[in-house]
Short mmCIF file of C-alpha atoms in Angstrom, two decimals:
data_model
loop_
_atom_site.label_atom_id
_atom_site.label_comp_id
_atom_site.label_asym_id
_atom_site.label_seq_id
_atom_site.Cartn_x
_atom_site.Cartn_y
_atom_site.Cartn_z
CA UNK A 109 40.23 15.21 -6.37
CA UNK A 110 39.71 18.88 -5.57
CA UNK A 111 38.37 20.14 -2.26
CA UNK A 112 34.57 19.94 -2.81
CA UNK A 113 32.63 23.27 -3.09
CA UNK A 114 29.78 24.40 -0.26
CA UNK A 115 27.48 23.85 -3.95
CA UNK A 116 28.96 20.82 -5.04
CA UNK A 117 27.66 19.34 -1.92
CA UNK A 118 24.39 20.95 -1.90
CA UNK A 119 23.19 19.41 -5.44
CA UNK A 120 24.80 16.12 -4.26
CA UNK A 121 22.70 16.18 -0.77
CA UNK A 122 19.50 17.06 -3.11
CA UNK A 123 20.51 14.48 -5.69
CA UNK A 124 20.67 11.52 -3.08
CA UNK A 125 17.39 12.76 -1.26
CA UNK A 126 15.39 12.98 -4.48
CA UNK A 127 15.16 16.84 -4.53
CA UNK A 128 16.87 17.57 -7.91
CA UNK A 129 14.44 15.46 -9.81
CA UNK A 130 11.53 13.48 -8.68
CA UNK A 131 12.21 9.43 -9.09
CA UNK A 132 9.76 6.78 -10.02
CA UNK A 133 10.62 5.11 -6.69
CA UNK A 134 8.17 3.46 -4.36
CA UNK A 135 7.45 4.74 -1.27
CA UNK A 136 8.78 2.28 0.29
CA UNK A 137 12.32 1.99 -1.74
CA UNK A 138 12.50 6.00 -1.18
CA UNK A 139 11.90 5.82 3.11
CA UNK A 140 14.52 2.81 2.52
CA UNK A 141 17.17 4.97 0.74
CA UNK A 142 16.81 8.05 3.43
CA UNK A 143 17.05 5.40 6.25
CA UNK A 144 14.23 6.82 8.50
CA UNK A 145 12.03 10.22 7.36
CA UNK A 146 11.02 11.95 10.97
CA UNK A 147 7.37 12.75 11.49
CA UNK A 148 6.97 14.32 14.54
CA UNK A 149 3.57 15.30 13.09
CA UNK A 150 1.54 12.40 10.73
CA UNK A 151 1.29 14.81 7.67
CA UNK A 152 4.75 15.64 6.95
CA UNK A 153 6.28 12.63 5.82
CA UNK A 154 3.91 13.00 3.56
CA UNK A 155 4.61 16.22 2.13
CA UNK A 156 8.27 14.91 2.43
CA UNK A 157 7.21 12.27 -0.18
CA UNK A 158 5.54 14.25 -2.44
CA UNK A 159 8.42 16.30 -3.20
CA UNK A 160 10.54 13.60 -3.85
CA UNK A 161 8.18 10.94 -5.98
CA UNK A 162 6.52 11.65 -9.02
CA UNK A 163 2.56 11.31 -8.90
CA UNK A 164 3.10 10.16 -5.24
CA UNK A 165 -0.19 9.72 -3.69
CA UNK A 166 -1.32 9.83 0.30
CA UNK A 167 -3.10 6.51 -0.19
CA UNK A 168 1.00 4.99 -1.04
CA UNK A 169 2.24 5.36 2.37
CA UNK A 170 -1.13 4.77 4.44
CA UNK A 171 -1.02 1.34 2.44
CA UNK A 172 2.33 0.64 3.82
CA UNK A 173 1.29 1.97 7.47
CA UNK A 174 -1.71 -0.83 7.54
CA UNK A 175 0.43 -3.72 6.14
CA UNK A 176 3.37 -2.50 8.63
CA UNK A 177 5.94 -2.68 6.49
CA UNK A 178 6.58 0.31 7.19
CA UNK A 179 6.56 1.54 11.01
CA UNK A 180 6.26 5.08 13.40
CA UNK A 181 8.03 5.17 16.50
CA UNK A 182 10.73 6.70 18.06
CA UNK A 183 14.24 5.93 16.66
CA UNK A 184 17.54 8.36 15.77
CA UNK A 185 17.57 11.76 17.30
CA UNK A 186 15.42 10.06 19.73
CA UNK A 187 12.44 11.76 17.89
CA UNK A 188 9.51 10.68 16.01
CA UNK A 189 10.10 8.73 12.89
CA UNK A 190 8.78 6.58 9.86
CA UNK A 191 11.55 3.35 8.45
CA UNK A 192 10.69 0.47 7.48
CA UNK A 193 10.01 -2.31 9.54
CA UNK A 194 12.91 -4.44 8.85
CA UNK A 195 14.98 -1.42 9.28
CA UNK A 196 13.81 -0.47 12.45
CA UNK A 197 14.57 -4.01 13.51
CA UNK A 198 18.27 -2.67 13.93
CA UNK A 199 17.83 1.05 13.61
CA UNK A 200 16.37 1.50 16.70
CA UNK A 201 18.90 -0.30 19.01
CA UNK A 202 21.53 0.90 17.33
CA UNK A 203 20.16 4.22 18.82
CA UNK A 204 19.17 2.68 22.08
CA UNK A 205 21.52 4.80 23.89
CA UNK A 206 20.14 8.54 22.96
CA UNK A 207 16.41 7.05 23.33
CA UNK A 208 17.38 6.12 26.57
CA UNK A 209 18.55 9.58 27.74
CA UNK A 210 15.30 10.70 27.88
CA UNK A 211 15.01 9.44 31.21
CA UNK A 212 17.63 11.43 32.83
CA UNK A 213 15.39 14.84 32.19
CA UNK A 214 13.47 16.80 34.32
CA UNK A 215 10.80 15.09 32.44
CA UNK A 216 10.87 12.03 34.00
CA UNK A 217 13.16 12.11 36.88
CA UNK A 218 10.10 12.76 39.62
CA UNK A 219 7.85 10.35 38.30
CA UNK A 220 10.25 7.45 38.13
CA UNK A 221 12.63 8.20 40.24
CA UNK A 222 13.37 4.69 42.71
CA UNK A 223 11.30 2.93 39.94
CA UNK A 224 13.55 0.38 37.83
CA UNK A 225 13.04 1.33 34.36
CA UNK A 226 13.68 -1.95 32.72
CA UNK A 227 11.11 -3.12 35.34
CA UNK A 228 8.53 -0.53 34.22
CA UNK A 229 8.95 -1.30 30.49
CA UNK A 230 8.63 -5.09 30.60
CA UNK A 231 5.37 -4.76 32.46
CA UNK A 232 4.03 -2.52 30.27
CA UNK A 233 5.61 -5.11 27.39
CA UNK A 234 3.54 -7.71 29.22
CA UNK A 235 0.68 -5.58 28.70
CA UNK A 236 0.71 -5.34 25.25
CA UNK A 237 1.01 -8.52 24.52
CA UNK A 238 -2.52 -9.35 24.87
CA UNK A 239 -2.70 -6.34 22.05
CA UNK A 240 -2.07 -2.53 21.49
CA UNK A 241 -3.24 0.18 23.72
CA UNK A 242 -3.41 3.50 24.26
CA UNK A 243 -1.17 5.23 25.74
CA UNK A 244 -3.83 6.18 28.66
CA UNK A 245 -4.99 3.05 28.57
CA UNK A 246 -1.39 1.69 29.05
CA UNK A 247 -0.62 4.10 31.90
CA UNK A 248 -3.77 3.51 33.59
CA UNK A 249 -3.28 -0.25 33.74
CA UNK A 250 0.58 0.69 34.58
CA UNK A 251 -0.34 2.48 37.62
CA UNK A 252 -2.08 -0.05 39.49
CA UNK A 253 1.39 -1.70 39.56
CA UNK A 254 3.31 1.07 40.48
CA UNK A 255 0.76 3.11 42.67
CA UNK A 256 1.24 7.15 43.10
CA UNK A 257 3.20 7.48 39.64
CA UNK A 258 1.88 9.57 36.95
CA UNK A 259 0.46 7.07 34.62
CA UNK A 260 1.15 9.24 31.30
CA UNK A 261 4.84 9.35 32.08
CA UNK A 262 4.61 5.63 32.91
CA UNK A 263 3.29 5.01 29.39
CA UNK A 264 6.01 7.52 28.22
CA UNK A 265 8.72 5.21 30.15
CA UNK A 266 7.54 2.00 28.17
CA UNK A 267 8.14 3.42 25.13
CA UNK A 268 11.39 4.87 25.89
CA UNK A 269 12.67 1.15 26.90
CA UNK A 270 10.98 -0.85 24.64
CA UNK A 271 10.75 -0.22 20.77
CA UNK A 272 7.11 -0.30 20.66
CA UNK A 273 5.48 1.05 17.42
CA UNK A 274 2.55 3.03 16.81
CA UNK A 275 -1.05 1.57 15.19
CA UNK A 276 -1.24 2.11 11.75
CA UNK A 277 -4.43 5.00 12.27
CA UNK A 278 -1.67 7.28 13.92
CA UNK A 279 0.63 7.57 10.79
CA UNK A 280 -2.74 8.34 8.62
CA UNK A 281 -3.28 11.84 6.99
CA UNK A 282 -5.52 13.96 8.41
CA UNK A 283 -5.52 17.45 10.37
CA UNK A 284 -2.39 19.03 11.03
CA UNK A 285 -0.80 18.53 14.42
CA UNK A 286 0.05 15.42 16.68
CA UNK A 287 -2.88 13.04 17.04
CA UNK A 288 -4.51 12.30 20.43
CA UNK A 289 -5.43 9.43 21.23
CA UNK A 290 -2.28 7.29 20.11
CA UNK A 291 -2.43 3.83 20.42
CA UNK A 292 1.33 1.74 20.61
CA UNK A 293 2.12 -1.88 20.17
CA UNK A 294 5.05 -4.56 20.12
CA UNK A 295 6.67 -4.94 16.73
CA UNK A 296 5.72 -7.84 14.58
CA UNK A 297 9.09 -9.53 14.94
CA UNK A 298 12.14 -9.43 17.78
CA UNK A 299 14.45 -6.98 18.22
CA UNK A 300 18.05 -7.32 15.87
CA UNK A 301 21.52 -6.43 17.23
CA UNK A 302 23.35 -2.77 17.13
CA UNK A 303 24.63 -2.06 13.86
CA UNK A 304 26.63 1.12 14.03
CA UNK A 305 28.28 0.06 10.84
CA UNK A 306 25.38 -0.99 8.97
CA UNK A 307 24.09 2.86 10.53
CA UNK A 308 26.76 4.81 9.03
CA UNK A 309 27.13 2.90 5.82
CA UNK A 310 23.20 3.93 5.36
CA UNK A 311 23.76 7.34 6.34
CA UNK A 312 26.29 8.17 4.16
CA UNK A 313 24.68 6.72 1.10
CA UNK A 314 21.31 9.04 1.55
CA UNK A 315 23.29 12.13 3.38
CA UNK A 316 27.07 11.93 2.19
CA UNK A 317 30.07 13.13 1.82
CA UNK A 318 29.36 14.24 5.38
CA UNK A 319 32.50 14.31 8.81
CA UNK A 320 31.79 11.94 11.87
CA UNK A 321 30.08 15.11 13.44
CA UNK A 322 27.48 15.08 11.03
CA UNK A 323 26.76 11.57 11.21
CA UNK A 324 26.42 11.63 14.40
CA UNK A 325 24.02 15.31 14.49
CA UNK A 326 21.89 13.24 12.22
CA UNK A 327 21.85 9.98 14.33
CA UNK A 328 22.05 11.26 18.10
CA UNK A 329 24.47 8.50 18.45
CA UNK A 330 27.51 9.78 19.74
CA UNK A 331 31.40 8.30 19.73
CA UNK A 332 31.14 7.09 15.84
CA UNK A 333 34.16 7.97 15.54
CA UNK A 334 35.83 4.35 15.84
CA UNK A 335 32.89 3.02 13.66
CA UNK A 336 34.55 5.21 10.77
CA UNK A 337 37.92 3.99 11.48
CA UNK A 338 36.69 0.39 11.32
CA UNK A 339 35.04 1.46 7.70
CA UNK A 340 38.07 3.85 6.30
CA UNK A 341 39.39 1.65 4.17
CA UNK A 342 35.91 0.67 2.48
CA UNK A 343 35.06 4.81 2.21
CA UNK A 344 36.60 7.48 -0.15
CA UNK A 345 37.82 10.06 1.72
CA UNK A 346 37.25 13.55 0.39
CA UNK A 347 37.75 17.17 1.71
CA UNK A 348 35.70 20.56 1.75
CA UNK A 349 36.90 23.62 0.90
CA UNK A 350 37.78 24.76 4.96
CA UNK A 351 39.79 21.71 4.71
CA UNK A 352 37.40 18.96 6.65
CA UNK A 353 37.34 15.22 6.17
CA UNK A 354 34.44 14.04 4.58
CA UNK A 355 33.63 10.29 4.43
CA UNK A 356 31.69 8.90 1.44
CA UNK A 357 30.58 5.29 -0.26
CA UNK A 358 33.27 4.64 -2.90
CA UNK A 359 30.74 4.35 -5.19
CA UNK A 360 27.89 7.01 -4.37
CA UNK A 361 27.40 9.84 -6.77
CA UNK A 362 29.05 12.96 -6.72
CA UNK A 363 27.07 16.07 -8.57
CA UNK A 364 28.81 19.46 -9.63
CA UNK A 365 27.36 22.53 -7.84
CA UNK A 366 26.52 24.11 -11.33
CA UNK A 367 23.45 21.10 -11.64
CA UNK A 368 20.33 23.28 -12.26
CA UNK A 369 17.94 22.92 -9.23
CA UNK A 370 14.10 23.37 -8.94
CA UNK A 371 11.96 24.88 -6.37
CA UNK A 372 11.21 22.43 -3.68
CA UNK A 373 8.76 22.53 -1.00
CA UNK A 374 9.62 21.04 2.33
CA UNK A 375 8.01 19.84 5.50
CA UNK A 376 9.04 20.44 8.80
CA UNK A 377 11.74 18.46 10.34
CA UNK A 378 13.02 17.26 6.87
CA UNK A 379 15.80 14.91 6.06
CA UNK A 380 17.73 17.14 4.29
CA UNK A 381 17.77 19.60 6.82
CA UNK A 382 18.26 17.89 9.56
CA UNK A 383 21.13 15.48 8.31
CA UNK A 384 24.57 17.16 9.09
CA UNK A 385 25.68 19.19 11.90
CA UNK A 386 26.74 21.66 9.42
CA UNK A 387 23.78 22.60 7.39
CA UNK A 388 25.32 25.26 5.51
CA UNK A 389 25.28 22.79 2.74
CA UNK A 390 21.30 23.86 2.56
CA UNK A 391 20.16 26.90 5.01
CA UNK A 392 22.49 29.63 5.85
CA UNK A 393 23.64 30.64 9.63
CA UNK A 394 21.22 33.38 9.53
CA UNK A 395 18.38 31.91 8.64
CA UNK A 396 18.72 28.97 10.59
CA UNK A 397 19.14 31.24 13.27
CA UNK A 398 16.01 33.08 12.99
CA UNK A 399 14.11 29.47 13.64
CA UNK A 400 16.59 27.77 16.39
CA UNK A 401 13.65 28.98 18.97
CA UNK A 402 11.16 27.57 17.26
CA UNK A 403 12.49 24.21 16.93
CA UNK A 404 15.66 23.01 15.02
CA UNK A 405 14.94 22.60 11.32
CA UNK A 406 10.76 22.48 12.82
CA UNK A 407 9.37 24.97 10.33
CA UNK A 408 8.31 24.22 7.00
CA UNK A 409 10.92 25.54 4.56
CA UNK A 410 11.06 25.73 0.84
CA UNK A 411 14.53 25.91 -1.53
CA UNK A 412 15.08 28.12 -4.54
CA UNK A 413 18.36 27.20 -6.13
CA UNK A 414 18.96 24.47 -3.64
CA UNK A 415 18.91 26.64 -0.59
CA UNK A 416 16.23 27.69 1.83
CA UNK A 417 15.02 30.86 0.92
CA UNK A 418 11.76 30.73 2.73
CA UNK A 419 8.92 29.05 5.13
CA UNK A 420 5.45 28.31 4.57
CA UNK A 421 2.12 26.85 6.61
CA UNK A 422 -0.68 25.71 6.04
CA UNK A 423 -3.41 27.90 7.35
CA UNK A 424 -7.20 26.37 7.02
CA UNK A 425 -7.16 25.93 3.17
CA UNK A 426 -4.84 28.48 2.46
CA UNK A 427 -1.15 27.79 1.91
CA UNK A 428 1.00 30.83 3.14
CA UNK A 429 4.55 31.37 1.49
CA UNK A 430 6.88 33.90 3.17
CA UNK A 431 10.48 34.54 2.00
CA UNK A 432 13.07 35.18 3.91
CA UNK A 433 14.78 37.39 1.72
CA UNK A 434 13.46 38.91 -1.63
CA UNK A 435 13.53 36.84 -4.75
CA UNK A 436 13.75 37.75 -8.18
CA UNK A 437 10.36 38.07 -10.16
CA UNK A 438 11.38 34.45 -11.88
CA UNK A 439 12.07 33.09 -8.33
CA UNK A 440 8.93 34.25 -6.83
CA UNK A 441 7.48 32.91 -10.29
CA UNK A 442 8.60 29.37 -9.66
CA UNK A 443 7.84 29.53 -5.85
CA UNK A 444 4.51 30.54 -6.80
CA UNK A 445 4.14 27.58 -9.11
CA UNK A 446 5.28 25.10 -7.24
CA UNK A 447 2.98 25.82 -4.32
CA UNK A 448 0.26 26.02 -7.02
CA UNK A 449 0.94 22.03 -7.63
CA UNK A 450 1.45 21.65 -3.90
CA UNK A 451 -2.19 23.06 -3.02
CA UNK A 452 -4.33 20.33 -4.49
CA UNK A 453 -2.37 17.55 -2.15
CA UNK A 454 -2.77 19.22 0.70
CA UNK A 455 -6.52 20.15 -0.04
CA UNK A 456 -6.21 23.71 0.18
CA UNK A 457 -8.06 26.59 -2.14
CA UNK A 458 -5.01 29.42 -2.54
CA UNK A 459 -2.26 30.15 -2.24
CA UNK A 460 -1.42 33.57 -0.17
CA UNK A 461 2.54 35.28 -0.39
CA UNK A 462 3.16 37.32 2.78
CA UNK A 463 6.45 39.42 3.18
CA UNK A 464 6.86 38.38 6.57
CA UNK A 465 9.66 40.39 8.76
CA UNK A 466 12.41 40.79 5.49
#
């Protein structure tokens, strides 16, 4: 088939994450289909929902927090994220590696430094098997086994060598910004084995077409190469129009770039713009640029015609939209409208348009 266009792969990355139309999925099936949905803060999964499920409601996924099917805890990108449990089950040592780098930083290096990790995590495993913790409590208790170490970044170790999960209260909705206060625990059941396959496979089916580079920007897990290899002859094979190899599921759906797209509100850290290395396919050089110091894809963003074209916050009850460029009076129309129907779920009272540093 013909080299796919930078918009033919936009409205197919929207399509597969539920941005050109809203589905009728459950919570639950939707997290499932985007493999993991990163929340470094509790409310943006949320928001991440909402855009993507029609009359989705905050109640959904705090129902699925308490019952733990679905789980928070550190997994791809070695960040903050929400999957469901039996996903997590391989997801996160499958990604054991990039976790696991954390303790070469700065970060850690003085406070555990002639301390055997693996030593430090199963006693703070022991620990919690009496039931969860906080993480003070945890490093407190930590400490009086290995005296004169910071106890925080002992509690920070444990979770970085074991795939603990957070309480259910810590994935809740409430003010905006991390939680203090966060309690961990073991996972209701043991631990699966890597699945780099299984990983890819997943990947491609939520972020595809999409090169062994972007798998592996999304993931954090490096040399996937030979995993695609292995899989070549179970993927169609595509190319973009620089002339890249893009890998796809034979059977995965492929949208023309001409699809109409709506307004879409995103959260910070989304899936869809976090999920190639190349994200030209949503957000332009520039404009990712302006952001890289602020975190990576960290700012709430919003797409007109399938592309970021702005940011917004949330600022006491008012939501504040800023484009990044100027829109056309039936853009800003439909921006307008759809932060209108965003304000009531995130308990706000307007809804302010700023013009920012055009």
């Amino acid at each position: 088939m013909p080299p796919l266009s930078l918009r033919d792969l936009n409205r197919t990355l929207l399509h597969r994450q539920f941005l050109l139309e809203r589905t009728g999925r459950s919570p639950y099936e939707v997290i499932t289909h985007l493999v993991a949905m990163q929340g470094q803060e509790p409310n943006w999964p949320y928001v991440g929902l909402w855009s993507r499920i029609e009359g989705f409601r905050r109640e959904d996924l705090e129902a699925l927090l308490r019952e733990r099917r679905i789980v928070r805890s550190t997994m791809v990108r070695r960040t903050m994220h929400l999957a469901a449990a039996d996903d997590f089950r391989w997801l996160r040592p499958t990604a054991r590696g990039v976790v696991r780098s954390a303790l070469t930083s700065a970060y850690f290096a003085r406070e555990i430094e002639g301390l055997d990790p693996d030593e430090v995590g199963a006693a703070g495993r022991a620990l919690l098997a009496a039931g969860p913790l906080t993480r003070k409590e945890l490093g407190l208790r930590l400490a009086e086994r290995f005296p004169g170490r910071l106890p925080a970044r002992l509690a920070d170790t444990v979770e970085v060598v074991e795939p603990l999960v957070h309480t259910p209260g810590v994935g809740a909705w409430g003010g905006w910004g991390n939680r203090s206060g966060i309690s961990v625990t073991l996972p209701d059941a043991p631990m699966a084995e890597p699945d780099p396959d299984r990983m890819v496979r997943r990947y491609l089916a939520a972020f595809g077409p999409a090169t062994v580079m972007d798998a592996q920007a999304w993931s954090g897990v490096t040399r996937l190469k030979p995993v695609f290899d292995r899989l070549r002859p179970h993927l169609r094979v595509l190319e973009d129009e620089r002339g890249r190899e893009l890998f796809d599921l034979p059977d995965a759906p492929l949208l023309d770039g001409d699809a109409p797209a709506p307004v879409r509100f995103l959260p910070a850290f989304d899936n869809a713009l976090l999920g190639h290395r190349d994200r030209t396919r949503i957000i332009r050089d520039e404009h990712r640029g302006r952001f890289a110091r602020v975190a990576s894809g960290g700012v709430p963003m919003f797409l007109v015609d399938g592309f970021v074209r702005g940011v917004w916050s949330v600022r006491g009850t008012t939501l504040a939209v800023t484009p990044l460029d100027p829109l056309s009076g039936g853009d800003a129309a439909a921006v307008r409208a759809e932060a209108e129907r965003l304000l009531p779920f995130l308990g706000g009272a307007e809804v302010v348009v700023t013009e920012g540093d055009q």
